[in-house]
CSV table of C-alpha atoms and ligand atoms in Angstrom, one decimal:
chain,number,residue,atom,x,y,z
A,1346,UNK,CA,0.6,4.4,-17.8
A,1347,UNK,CA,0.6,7.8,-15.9
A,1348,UNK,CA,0.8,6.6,-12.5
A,1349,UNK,CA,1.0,9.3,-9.3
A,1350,UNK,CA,3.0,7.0,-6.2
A,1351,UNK,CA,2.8,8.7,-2.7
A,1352,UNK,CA,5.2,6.9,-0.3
A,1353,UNK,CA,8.1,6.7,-3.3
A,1354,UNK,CA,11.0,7.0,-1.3
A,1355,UNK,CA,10.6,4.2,1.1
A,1356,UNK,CA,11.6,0.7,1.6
A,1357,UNK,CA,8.6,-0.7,-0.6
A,1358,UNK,CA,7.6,2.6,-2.2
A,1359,UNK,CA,11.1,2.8,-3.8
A,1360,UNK,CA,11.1,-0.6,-5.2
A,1361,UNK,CA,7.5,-0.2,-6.7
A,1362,UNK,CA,8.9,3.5,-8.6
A,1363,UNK,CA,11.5,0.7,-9.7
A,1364,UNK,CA,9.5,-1.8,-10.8
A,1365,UNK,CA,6.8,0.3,-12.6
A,1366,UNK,CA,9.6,2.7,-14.5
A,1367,UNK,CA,11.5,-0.7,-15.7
A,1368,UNK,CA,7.9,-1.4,-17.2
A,1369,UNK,CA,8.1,1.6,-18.7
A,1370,UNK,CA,5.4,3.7,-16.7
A,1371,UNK,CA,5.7,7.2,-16.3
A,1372,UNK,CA,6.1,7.6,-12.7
A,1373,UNK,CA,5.5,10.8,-10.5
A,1374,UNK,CA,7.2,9.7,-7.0
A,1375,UNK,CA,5.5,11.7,-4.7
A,1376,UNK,CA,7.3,11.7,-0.7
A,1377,UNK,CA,7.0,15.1,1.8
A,1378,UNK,CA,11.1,15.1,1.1
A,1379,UNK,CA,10.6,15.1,-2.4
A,1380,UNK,CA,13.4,13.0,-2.8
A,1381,UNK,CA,14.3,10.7,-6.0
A,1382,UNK,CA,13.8,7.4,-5.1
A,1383,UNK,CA,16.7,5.0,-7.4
A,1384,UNK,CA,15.2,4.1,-10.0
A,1385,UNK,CA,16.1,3.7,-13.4
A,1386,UNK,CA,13.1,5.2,-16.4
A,1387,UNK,CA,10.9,8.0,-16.4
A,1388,UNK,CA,10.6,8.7,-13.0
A,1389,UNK,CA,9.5,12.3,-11.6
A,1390,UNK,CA,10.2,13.3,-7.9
A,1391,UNK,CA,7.9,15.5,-6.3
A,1392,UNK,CA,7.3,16.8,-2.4
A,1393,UNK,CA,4.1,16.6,-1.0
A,1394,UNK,CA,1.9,15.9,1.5
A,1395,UNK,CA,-0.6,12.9,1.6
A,1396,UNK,CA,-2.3,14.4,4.1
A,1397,UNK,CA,-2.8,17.7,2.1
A,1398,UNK,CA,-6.4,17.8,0.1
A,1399,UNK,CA,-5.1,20.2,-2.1
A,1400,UNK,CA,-2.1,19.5,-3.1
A,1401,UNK,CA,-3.2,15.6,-3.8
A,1402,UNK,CA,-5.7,16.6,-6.1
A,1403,UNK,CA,-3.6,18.4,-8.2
A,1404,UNK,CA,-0.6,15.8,-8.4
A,1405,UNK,CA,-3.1,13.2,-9.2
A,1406,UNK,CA,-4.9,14.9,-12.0
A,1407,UNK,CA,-4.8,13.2,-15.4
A,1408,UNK,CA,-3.2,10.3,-13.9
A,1409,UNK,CA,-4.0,6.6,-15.0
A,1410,UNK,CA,-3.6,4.8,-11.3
A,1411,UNK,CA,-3.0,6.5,-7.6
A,1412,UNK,CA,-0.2,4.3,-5.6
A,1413,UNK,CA,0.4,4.6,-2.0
A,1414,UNK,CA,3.1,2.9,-0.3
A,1415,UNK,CA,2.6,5.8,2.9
A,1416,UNK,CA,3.4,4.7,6.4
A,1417,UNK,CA,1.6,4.8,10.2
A,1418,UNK,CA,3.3,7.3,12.4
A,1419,UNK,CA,6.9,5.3,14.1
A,1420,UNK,CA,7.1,8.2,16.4
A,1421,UNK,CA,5.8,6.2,19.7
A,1422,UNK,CA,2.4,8.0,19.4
A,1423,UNK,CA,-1.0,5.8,18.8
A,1424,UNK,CA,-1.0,5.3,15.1
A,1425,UNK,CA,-4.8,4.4,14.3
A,1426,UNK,CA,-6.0,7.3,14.4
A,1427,UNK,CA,-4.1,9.2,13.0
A,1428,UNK,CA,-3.3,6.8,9.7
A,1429,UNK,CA,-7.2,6.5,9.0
A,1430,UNK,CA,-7.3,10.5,8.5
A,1431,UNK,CA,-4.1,10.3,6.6
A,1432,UNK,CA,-5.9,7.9,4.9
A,1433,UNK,CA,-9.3,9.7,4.6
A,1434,UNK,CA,-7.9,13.0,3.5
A,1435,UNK,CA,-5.2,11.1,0.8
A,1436,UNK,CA,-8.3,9.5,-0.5
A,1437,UNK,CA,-10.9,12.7,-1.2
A,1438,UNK,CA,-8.2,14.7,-2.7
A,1439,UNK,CA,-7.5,11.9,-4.9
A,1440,UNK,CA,-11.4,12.0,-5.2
A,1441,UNK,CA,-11.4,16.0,-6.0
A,1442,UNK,CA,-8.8,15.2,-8.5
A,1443,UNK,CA,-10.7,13.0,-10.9
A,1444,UNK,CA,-10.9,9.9,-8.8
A,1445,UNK,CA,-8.2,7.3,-10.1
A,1446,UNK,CA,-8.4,4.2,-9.1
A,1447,UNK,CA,-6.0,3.8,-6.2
A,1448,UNK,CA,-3.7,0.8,-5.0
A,1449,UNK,CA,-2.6,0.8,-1.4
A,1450,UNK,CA,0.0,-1.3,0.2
A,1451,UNK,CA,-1.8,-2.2,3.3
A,1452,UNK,CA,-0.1,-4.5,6.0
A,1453,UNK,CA,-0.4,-8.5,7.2
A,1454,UNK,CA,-1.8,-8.2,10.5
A,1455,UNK,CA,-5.7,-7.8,9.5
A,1456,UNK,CA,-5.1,-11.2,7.4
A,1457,UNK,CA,-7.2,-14.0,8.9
A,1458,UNK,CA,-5.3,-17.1,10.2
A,1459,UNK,CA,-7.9,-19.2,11.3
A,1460,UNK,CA,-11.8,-18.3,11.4
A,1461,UNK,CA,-12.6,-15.3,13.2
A,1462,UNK,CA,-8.6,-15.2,14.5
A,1463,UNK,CA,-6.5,-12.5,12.5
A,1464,UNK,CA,-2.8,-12.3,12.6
A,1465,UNK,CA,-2.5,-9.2,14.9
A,1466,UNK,CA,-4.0,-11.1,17.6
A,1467,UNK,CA,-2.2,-14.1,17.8
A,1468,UNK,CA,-0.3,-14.5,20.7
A,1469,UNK,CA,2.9,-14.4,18.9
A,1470,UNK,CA,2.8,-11.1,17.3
A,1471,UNK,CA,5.5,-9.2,18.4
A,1472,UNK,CA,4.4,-6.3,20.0
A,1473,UNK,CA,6.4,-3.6,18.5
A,1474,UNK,CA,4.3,-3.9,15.4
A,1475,UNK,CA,0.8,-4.3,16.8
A,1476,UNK,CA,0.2,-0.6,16.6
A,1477,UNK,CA,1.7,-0.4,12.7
A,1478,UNK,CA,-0.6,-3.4,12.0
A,1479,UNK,CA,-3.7,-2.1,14.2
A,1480,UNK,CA,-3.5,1.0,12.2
A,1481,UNK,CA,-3.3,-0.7,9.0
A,1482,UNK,CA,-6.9,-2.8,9.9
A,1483,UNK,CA,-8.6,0.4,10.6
A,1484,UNK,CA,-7.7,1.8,7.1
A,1485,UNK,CA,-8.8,-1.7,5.5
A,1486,UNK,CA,-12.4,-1.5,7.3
A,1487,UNK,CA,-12.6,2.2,7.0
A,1488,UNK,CA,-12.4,1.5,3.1
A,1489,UNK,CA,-14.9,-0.9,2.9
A,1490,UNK,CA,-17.0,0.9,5.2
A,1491,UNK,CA,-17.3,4.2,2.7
A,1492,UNK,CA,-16.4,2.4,-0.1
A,1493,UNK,CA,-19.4,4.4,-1.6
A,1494,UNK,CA,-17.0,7.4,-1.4
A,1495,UNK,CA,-14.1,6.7,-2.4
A,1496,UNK,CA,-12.5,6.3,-5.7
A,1497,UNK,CA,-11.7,2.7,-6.5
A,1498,UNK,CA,-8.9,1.0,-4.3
A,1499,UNK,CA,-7.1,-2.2,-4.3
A,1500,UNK,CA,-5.7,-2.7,-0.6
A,1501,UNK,CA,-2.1,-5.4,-1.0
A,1502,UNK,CA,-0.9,-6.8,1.8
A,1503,UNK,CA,2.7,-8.2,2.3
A,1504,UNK,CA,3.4,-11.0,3.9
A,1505,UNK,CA,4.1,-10.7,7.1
A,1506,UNK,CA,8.1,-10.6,7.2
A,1507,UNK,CA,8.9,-8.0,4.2
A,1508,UNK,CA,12.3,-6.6,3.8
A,1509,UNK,CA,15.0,-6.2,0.9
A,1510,UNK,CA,15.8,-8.4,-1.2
A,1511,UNK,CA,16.0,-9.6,-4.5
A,1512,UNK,CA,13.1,-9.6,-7.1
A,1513,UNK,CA,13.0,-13.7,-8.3
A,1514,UNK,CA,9.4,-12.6,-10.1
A,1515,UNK,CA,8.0,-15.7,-8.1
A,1516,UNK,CA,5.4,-15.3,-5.6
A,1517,UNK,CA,1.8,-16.1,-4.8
A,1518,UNK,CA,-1.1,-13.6,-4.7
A,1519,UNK,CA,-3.9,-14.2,-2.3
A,1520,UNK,CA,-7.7,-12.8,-2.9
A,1521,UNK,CA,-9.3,-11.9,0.5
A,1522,UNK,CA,-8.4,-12.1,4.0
A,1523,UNK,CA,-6.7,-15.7,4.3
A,1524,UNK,CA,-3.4,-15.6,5.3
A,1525,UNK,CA,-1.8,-17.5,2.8
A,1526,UNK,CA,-0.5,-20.8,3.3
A,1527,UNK,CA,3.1,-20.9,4.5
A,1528,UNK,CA,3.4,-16.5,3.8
A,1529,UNK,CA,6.4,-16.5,5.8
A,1530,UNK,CA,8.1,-13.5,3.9
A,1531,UNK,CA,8.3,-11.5,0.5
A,1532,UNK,CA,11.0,-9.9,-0.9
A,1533,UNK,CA,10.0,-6.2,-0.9
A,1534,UNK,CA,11.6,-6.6,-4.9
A,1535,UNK,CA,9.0,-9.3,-5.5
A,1536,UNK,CA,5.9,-7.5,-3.6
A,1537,UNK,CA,6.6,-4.7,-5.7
A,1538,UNK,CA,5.9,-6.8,-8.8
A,1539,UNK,CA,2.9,-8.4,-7.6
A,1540,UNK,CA,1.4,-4.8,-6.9
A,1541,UNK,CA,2.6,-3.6,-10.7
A,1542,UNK,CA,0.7,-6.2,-11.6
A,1543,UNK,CA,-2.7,-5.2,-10.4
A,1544,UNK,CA,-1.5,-1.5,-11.2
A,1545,UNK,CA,-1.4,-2.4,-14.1
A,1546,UNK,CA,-4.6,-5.1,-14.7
A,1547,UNK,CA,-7.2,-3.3,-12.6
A,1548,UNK,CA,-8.1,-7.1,-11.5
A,1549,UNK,CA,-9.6,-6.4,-8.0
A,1550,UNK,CA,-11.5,-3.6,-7.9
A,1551,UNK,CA,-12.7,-2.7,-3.9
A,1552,UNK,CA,-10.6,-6.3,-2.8
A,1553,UNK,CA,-8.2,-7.0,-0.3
A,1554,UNK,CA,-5.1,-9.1,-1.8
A,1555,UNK,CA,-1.6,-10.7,0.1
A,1556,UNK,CA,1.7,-11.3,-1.5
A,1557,UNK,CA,3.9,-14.1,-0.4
A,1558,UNK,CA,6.7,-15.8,-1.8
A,1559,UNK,CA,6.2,-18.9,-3.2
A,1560,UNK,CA,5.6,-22.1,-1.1
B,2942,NAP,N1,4.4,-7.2,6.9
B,2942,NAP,C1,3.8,-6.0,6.8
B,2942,NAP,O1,2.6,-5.9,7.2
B,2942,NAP,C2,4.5,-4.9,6.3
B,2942,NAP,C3,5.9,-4.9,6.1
B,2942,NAP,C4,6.6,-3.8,5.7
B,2942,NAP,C5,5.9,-2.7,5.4
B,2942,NAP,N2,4.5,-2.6,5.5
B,2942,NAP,C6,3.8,-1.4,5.2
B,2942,NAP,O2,4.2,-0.9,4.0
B,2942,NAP,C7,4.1,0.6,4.0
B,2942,NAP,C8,5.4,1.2,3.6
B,2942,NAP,O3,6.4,0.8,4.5
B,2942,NAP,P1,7.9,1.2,4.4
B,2942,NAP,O4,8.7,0.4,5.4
B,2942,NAP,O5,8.3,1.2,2.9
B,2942,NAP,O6,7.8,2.7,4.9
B,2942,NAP,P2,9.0,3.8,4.9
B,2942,NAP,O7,10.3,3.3,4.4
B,2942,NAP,O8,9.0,4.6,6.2
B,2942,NAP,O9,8.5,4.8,3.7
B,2942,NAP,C9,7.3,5.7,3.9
B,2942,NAP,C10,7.2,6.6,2.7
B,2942,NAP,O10,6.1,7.4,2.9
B,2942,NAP,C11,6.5,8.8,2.7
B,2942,NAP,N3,5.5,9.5,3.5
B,2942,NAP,C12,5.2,9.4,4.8
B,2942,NAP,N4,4.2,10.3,5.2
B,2942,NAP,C13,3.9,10.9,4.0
B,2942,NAP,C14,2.9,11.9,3.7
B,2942,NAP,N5,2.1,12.5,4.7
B,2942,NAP,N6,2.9,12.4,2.5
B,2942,NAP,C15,3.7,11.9,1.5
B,2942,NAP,N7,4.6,10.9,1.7
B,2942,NAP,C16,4.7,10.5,3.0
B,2942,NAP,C17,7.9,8.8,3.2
B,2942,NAP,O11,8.6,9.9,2.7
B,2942,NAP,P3,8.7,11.3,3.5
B,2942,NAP,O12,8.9,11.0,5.0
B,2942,NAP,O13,9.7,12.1,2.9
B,2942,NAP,O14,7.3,11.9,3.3
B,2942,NAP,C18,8.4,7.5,2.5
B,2942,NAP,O15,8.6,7.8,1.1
B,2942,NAP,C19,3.7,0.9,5.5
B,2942,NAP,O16,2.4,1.2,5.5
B,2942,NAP,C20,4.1,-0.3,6.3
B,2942,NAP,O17,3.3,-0.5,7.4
B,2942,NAP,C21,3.8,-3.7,6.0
């Protein structure tokens, strides 16, 4: 598969160029540095901009799957708004480039703990990440909200301790917004297989899905 990955030289956008390249996917790794992220295979770096119409439609054209692993501003500023533009212009050049379907690493907050109760507003969050996660919610209902316009996504969540580690190739996939059981942590190795997966199976058109290690 041709797929186009915007985020590739992060934490989980690098391990995703990994994964998919080991599986022998042609992979354009798209970041604004245009960096090579490690990877072993047929991997492509590229600068550009998500945020850029333009320039997204043309690095996405003729491509089998769109990935994004792109990130909420860390600068101190309010990321919500801000992401869901990112997010809005990312998706209608991808759109204006033929449309593929498009796989998003999303983040754990949004995911429901108990009815009605999500993650992000438990009193335990830790605050530090509540405006990473709050932006990541408003991207999730801003896709569903105009899904009408959008080419087809997949939105992944981690789990909601994600870091380095080691890819075992065991994990559980959630469908929906349930927190998973016990979703303690993922490997970033391992998320990075679960989303190759749907890459490459096309399973969950227009769903929400969460990766957690195994229980
Ligand atoms: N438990 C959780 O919910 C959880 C845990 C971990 C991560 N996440 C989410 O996973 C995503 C990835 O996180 P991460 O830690 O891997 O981030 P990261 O290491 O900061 O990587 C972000 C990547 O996006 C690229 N990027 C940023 N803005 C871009 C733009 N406008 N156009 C093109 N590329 C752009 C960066 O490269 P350049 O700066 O060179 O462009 C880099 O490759 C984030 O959305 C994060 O919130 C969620």
């Amino acid at each position: 598969m041709k797929i186009v990955l915007f985020g590739a030289t992060g934490m989980i956008g690098s391990r995703i160029a990994a994964e998919a390249a080991a599986r022998g996917h042609s992979v354009t790794a798209v970041s604004r540095s245009g960096a090579r992220p490690k990877a072993d295979g047929d991997v492509t770096a590229v600068s550009g901009d998500a945020g850029d119409r333009e320039q997204v439609a043309t690095l996405v054209k003729g491509a089998d799957v769109v990935a994004s692993a792109l990130v909420p501003a860390r600068d101190g500023s309010d990321p919500r708004a801000s992401f869901v533009a990112l997010y809005h212009d990312f998706l209608s050049g991808v759109r204006a480039g033929g449309g593929p379907r498009t796989v998003i690493v999303g983040g754990a907050g949004s995911l429901r703990v108990a009815p009605g109760l999500r993650l992000v507003d438990t009193p335990d969050f830790p605050p530090a990440f509540k405006p990473e996660a709050l932006a990541h919610a408003d991207v999730l209902d801003s896709l569903r909200a105009n899904a009408a316009d959008l080419p087809m996504w997949t939105y992944i969540s981690p789990a909601p301790q994600t870091g380095p580690g080691v890819r075992t190739g065991a994990f559980r996939v959630g469908v929906g917004d349930d927190l998973l059981p016990h979703a303690g942590s993922i490997s970033a190795e391992d998320f990075a297989a679960a989303f190759v997966d749907e890459v490459e199976s096309g399973a969950h058109p227009r769903q929400r899905l969460s990766v957690a290690q195994t229980a």
